[in-house]
Coordinates of C-alpha atoms and ligand atoms in Angstrom, one line a residue:
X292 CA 15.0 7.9 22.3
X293 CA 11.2 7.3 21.0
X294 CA 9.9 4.1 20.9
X295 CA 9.2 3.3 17.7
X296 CA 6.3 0.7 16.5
X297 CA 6.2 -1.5 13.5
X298 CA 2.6 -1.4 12.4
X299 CA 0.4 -3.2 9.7
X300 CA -3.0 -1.7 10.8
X301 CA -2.7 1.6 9.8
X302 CA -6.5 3.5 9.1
X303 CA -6.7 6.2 6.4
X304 CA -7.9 8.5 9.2
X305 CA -4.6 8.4 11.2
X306 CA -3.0 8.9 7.6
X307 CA -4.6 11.5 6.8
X308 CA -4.0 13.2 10.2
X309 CA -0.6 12.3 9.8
X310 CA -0.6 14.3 6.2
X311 CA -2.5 17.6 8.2
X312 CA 0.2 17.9 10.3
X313 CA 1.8 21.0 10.4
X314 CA 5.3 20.7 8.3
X315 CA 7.7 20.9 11.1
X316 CA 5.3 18.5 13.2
X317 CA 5.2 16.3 10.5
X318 CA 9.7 16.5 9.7
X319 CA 10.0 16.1 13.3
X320 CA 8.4 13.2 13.7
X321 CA 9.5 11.5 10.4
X322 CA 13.0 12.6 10.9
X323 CA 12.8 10.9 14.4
X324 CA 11.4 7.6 13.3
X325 CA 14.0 7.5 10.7
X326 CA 17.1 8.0 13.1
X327 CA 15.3 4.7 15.1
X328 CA 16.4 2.5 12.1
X329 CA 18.8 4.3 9.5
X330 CA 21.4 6.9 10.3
X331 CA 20.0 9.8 8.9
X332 CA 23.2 10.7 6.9
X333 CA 23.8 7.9 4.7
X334 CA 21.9 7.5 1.7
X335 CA 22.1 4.5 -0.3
X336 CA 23.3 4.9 -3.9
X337 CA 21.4 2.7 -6.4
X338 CA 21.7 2.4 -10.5
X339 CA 19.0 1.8 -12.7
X340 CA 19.4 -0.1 -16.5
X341 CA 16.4 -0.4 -19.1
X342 CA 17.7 -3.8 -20.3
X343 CA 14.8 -4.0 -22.5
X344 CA 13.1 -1.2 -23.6
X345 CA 9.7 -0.1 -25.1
X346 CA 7.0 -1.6 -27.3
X347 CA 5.0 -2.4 -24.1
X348 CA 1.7 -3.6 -24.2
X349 CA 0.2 -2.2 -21.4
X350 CA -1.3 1.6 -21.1
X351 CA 0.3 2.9 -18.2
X352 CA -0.5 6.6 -18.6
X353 CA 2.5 7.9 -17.2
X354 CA 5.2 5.9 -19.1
X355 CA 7.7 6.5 -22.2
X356 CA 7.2 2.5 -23.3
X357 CA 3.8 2.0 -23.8
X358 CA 3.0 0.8 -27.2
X359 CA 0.7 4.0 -26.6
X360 CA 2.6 6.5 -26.4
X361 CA 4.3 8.8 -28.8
X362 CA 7.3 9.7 -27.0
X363 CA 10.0 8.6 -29.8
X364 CA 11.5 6.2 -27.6
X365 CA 12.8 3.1 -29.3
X366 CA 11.7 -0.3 -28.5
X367 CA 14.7 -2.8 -28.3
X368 CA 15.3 -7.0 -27.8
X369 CA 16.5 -7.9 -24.7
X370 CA 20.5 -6.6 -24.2
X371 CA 22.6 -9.6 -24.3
X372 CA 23.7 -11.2 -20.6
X373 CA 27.8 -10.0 -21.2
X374 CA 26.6 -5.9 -21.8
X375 CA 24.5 -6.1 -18.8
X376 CA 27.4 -7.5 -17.1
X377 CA 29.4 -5.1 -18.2
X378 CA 27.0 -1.9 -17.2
X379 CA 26.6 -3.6 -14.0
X380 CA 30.5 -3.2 -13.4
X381 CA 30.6 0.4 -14.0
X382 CA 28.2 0.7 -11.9
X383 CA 29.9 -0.8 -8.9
X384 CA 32.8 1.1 -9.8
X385 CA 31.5 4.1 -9.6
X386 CA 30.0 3.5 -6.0
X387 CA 26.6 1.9 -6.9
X388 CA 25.3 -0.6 -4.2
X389 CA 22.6 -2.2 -6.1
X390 CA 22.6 -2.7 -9.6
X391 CA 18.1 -2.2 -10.7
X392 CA 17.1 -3.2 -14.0
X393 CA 14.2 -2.4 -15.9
X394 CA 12.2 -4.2 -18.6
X395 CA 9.1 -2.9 -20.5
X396 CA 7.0 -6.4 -20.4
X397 CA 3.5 -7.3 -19.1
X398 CA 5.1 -10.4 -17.9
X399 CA 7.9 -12.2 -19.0
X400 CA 7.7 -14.8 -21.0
X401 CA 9.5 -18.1 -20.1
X402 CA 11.9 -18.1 -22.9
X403 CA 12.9 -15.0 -21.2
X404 CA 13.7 -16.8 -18.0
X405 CA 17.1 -18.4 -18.9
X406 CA 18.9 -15.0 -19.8
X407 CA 17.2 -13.1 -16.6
X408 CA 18.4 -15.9 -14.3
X409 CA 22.4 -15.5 -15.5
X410 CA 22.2 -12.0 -15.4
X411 CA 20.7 -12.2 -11.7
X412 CA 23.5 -14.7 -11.0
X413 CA 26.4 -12.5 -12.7
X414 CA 25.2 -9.7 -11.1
X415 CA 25.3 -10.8 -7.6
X416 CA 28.4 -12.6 -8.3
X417 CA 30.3 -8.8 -8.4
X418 CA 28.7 -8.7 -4.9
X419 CA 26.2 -6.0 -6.1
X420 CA 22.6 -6.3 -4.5
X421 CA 20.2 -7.3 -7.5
X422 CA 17.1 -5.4 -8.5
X423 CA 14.2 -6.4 -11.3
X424 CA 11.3 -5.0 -12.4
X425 CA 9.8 -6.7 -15.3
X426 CA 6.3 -6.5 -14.8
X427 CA 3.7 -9.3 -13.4
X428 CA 5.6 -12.5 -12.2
X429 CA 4.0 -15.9 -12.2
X430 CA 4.5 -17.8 -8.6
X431 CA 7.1 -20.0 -10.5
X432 CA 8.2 -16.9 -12.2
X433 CA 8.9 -15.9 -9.0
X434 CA 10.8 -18.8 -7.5
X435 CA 13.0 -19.2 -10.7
X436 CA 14.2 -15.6 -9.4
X437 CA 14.7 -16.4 -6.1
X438 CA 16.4 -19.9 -6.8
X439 CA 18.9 -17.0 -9.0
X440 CA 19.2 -15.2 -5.9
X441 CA 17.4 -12.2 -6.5
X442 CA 17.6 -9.6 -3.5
X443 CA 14.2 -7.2 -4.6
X444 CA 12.0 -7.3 -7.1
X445 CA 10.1 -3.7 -8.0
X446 CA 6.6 -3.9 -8.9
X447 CA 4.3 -0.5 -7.7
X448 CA 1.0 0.3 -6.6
X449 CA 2.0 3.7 -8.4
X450 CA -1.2 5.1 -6.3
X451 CA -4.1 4.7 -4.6
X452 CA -7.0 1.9 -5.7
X453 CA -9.4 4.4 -6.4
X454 CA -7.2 5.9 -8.6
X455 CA -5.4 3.1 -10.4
X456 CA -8.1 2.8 -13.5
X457 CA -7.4 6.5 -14.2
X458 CA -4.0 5.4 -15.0
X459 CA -3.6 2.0 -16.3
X460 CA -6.6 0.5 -17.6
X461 CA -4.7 -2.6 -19.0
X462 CA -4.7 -4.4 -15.6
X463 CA -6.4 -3.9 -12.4
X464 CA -4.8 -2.8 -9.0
X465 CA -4.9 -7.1 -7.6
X466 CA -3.1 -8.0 -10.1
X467 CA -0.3 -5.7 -8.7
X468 CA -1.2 -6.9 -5.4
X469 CA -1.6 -10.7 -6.7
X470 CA 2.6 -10.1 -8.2
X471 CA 3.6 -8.9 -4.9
X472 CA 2.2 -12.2 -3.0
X473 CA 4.1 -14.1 -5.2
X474 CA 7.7 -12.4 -4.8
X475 CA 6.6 -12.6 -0.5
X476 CA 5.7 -16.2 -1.3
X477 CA 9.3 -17.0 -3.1
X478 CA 11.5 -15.1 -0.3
X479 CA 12.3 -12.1 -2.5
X480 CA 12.4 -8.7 -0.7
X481 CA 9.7 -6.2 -2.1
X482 CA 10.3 -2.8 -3.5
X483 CA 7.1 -1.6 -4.2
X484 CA 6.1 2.7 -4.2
X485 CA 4.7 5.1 -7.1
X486 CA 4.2 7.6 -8.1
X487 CA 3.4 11.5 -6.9
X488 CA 1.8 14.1 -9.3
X489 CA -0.7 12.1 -11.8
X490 CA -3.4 14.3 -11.1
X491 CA -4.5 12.8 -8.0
X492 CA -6.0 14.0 -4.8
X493 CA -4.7 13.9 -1.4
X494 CA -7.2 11.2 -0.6
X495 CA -5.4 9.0 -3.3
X496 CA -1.8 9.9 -2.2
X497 CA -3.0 8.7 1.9
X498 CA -4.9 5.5 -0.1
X499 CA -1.9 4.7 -1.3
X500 CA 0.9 5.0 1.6
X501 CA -2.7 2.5 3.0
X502 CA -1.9 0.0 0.5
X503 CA 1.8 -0.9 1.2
X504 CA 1.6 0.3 5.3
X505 CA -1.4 -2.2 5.8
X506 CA 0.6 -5.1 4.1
X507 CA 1.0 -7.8 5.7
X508 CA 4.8 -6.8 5.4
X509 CA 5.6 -3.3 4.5
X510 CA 8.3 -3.4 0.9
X511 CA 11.9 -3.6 2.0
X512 CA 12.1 -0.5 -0.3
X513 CA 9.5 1.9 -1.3
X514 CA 10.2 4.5 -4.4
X515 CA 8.6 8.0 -3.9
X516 CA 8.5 9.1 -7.9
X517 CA 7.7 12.5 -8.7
X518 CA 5.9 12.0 -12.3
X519 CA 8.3 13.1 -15.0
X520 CA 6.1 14.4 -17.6
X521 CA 7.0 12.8 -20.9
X522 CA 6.1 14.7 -24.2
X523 CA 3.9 12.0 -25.9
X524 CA 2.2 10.2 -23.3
X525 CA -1.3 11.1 -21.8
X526 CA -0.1 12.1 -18.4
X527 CA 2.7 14.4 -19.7
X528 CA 0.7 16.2 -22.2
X529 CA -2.3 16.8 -19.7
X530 CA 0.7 18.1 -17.7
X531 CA 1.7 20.3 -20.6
X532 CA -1.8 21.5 -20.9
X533 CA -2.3 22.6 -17.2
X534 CA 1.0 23.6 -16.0
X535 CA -0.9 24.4 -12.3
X536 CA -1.4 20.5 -12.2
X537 CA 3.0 19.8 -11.4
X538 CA 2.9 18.6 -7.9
X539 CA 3.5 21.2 -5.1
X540 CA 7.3 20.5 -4.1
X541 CA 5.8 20.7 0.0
X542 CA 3.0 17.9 -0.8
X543 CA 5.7 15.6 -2.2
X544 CA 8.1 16.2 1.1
X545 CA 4.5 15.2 2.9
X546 CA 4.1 12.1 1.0
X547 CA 8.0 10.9 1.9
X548 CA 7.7 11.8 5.3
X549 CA 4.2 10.3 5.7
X550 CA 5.4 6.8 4.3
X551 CA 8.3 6.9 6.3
X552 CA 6.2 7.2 9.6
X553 CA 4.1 5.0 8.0
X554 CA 6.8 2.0 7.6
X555 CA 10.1 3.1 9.8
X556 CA 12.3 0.2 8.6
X557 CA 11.8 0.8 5.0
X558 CA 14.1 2.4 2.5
X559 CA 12.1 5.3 1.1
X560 CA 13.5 6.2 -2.1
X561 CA 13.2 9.5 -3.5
X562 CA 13.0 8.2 -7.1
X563 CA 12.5 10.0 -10.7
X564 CA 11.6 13.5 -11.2
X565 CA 14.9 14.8 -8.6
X566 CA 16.1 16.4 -12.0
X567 CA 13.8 19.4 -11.9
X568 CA 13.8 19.3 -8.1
X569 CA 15.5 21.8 -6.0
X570 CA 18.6 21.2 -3.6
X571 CA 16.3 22.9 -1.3
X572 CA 13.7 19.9 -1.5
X573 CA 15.9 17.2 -1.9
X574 CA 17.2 18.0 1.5
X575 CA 13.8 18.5 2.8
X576 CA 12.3 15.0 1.1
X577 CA 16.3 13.8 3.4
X578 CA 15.2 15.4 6.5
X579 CA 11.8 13.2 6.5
X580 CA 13.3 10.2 5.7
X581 CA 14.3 9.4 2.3
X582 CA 17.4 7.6 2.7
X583 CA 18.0 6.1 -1.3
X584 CA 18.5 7.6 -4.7
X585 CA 19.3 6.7 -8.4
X586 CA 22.7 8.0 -9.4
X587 CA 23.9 8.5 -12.9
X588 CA 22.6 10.5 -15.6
X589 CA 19.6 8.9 -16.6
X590 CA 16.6 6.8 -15.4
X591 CA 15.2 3.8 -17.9
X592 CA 14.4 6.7 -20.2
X593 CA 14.3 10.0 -18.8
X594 CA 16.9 11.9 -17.2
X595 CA 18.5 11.5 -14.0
X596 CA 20.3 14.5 -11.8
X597 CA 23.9 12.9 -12.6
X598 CA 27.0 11.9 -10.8
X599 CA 28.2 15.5 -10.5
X600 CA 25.5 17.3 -9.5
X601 CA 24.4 14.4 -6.4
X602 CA 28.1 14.7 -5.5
X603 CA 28.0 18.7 -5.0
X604 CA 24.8 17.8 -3.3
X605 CA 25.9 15.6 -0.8
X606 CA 28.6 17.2 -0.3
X607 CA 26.4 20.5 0.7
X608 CA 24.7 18.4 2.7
X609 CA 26.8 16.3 4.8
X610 CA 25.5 12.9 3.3
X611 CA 27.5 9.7 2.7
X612 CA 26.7 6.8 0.6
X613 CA 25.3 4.3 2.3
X614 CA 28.4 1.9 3.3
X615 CA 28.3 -1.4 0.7
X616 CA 26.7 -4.6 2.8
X617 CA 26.2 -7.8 1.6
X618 CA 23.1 -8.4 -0.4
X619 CA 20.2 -8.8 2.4
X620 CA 18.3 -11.4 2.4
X621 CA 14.4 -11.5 2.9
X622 CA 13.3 -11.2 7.0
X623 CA 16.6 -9.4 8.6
X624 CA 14.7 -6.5 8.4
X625 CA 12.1 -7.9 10.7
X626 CA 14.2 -10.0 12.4
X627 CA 15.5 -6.9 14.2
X628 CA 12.4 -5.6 16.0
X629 CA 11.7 -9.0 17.6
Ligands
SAM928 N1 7.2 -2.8 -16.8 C1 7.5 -2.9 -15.4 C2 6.4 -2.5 -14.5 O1 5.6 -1.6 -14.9 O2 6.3 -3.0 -13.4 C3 8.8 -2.2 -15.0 C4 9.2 -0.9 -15.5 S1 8.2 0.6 -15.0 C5 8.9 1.8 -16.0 C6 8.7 0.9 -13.3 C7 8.0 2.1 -12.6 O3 8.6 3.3 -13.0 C8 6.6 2.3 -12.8 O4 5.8 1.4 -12.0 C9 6.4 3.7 -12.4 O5 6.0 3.8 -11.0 C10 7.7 4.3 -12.7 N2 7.6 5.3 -13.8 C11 7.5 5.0 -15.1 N3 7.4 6.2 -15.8 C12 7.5 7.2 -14.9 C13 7.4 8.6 -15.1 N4 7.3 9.2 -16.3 N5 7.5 9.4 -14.0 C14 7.7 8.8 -12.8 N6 7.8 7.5 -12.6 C15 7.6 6.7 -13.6
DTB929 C1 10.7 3.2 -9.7 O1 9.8 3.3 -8.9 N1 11.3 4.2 -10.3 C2 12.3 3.8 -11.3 C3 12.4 2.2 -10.9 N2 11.3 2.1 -10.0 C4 12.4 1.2 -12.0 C5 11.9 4.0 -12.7 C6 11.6 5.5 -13.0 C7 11.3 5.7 -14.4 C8 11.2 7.1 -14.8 C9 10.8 7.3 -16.2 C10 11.8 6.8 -17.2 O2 13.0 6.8 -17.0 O3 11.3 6.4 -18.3
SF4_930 FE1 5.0 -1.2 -19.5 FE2 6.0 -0.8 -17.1 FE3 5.8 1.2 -18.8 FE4 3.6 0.2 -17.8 S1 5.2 1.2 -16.6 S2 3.9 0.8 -19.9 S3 4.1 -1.9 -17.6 S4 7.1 -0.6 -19.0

């Protein structure tokens, strides 16, 4: 047994060292901090809904449902609370153990509020863990949610600070920060990650495993995306343009393992872009400590792997869904070191 700390006061040196690492020095110590908090063969299943989607203001450079992007994706009202519902229950049927949703807003507006909160409510009333992402919450915003009984809100750093204006230019990297605060302030567990492959150097990818590691709490969950390139948006077409630039399948297994050593207690999702990843890689981003996935056949608008070919996969690989708890509430996590 290793002894494994939880630390907030990570340097960019040691995660840089960490990154250097030869790969099996690096998978053997990733792997071993993960068997310290999670078994290592249960993965936990989790479905994603885009319950409203496009016409978004901001310019994320990455993303299907920007106003400014040409991607043919259709912008839509809010779905109504009873088809949620009803996606929701699917879901659970078919093995899900938290039901995410997805909204393309800035913010929300209050009138929004009302229809969120019973669909946070009639969600977790199927005794599904609850997931939004709706963009930047006020602290009341925030509190409304948690009054609902919202287990995690998702709201990414998607890279490092240096980075960030490349990206998005429509907000700055606080503001991210500032939403975060809020959903720690209002009790709601944190699911904050991004995203792998924008063009970005290794200095940005160890700048921003810095970010959430030197929280003052590390994000109950932290997606790993690998950037699907959209036809339409800036990032996907550069991508088009200079094939080369695709992330290098071993310096995306880094990153996972690298934020897993990074924050041992976390679930580290290996998030979009599995479609056009290997089985080989998969099991390699497994082996250092991803220990979550999106099921089903699509993302909020790109596709997802699908129910068939995860189950052949896990099968292959001797994984199990991650038993079905009750929804956790925010500190058991922490709770359990002390
Ligand atoms: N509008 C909300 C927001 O931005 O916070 C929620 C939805 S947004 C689509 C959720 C996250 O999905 C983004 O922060 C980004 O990390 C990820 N994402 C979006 N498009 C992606 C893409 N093409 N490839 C990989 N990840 C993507
Ligand atoms: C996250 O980090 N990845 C998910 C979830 N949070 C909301 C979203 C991935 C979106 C992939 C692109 C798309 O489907 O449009
Ligand atoms: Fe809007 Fe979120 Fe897409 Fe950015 S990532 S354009 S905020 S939906």
């Amino acid at each position: 047994m290793i002894e494994v700390e939880v630390r907030t006061d990570w340097s960019r040196a040691e995660i840089a060292s960490l990154f250097a690492l030869s790969l099996p020095e690096l998978l053997f110590r990733a792997a071993s901090v993960h068997r310290e908090f999670h078994p290592p063969e249960q993965v936990q299943l989790c479905t994603l809904l885009s319950i409203k989607t496009g016409g978004c203001p901001e310019d994320c450079g990455y993303c299907s449902q920007s106003v400014n992007a040409d991607s043919g994706v259709e912008a839509t009202k809010l779905m109504e609370v009873q088809s949620v519902l009803q996606k929701a229950a699917h879901a659970k049927d078919a093995g899900s153990q938290r039901f995410c949703m997805g909204a393309a807003w800035r913010n929300p507006k209050d009138r929004d509020m009302p229809a969120i909160v019973e669909i946070v409510k009639g969600v977790r009333a199927m005794g599904m863990e609850t997931c939004m992402t709706l963009g930047m919450l006020t602290p009341k915003q925030a509190d409304m949610l948690a009054e609902a009984g919202l287990d995690y809100y998702n709201h990414n750093v998607d890279t490092g600070p240096e980075y960030y204006e490349r990206v998005i230019t429509t907000r700055k990297y606080q503001d991210r920060l500032d939403t975060i605060r809020n959903l720690r302030d209002a009790g709601i567990n944190v699911c904050s990650g991004g995203i792998v492959g924008m063009g970005e150097t290794r200095a940005d990818r160890v700048g921003f495993v810095h970010t959430l590691a030197t929280l003052e709490r590390h994000p109950e969950s932290v997606p790993v995306n690998a950037l699907v390139p959209i036809k339409g948006t800036v990032l996907g077409d550069m991508l088009a343009d200079t094939p080369l630039a695709r992330i290098d399948d071993i310096e995306f297994v880094r990153t996972v393992a690298v934020a897993r050593i990074c924050m041992p207690m976390s679930m580290v999702r290996l998030s979009a872009g599995r479609e056009s990843m290997s089985e080989a890689t998969q099991a390699l981003c497994f082996l250092a400590g991803a220990n979550s996935i999106f099921t089903g056949d699509k993302l909020l608008t790109a596709p997802n792997a699908g129910d068939d070919s995860d189950a052949a996969l896990f099968a292959k690989l001797g994984l199990t869904a991650l038993a079905q708890e009750e929804p956790m509430r925010v500190c058991k996590t922490i709770e359990a070191v002390e």
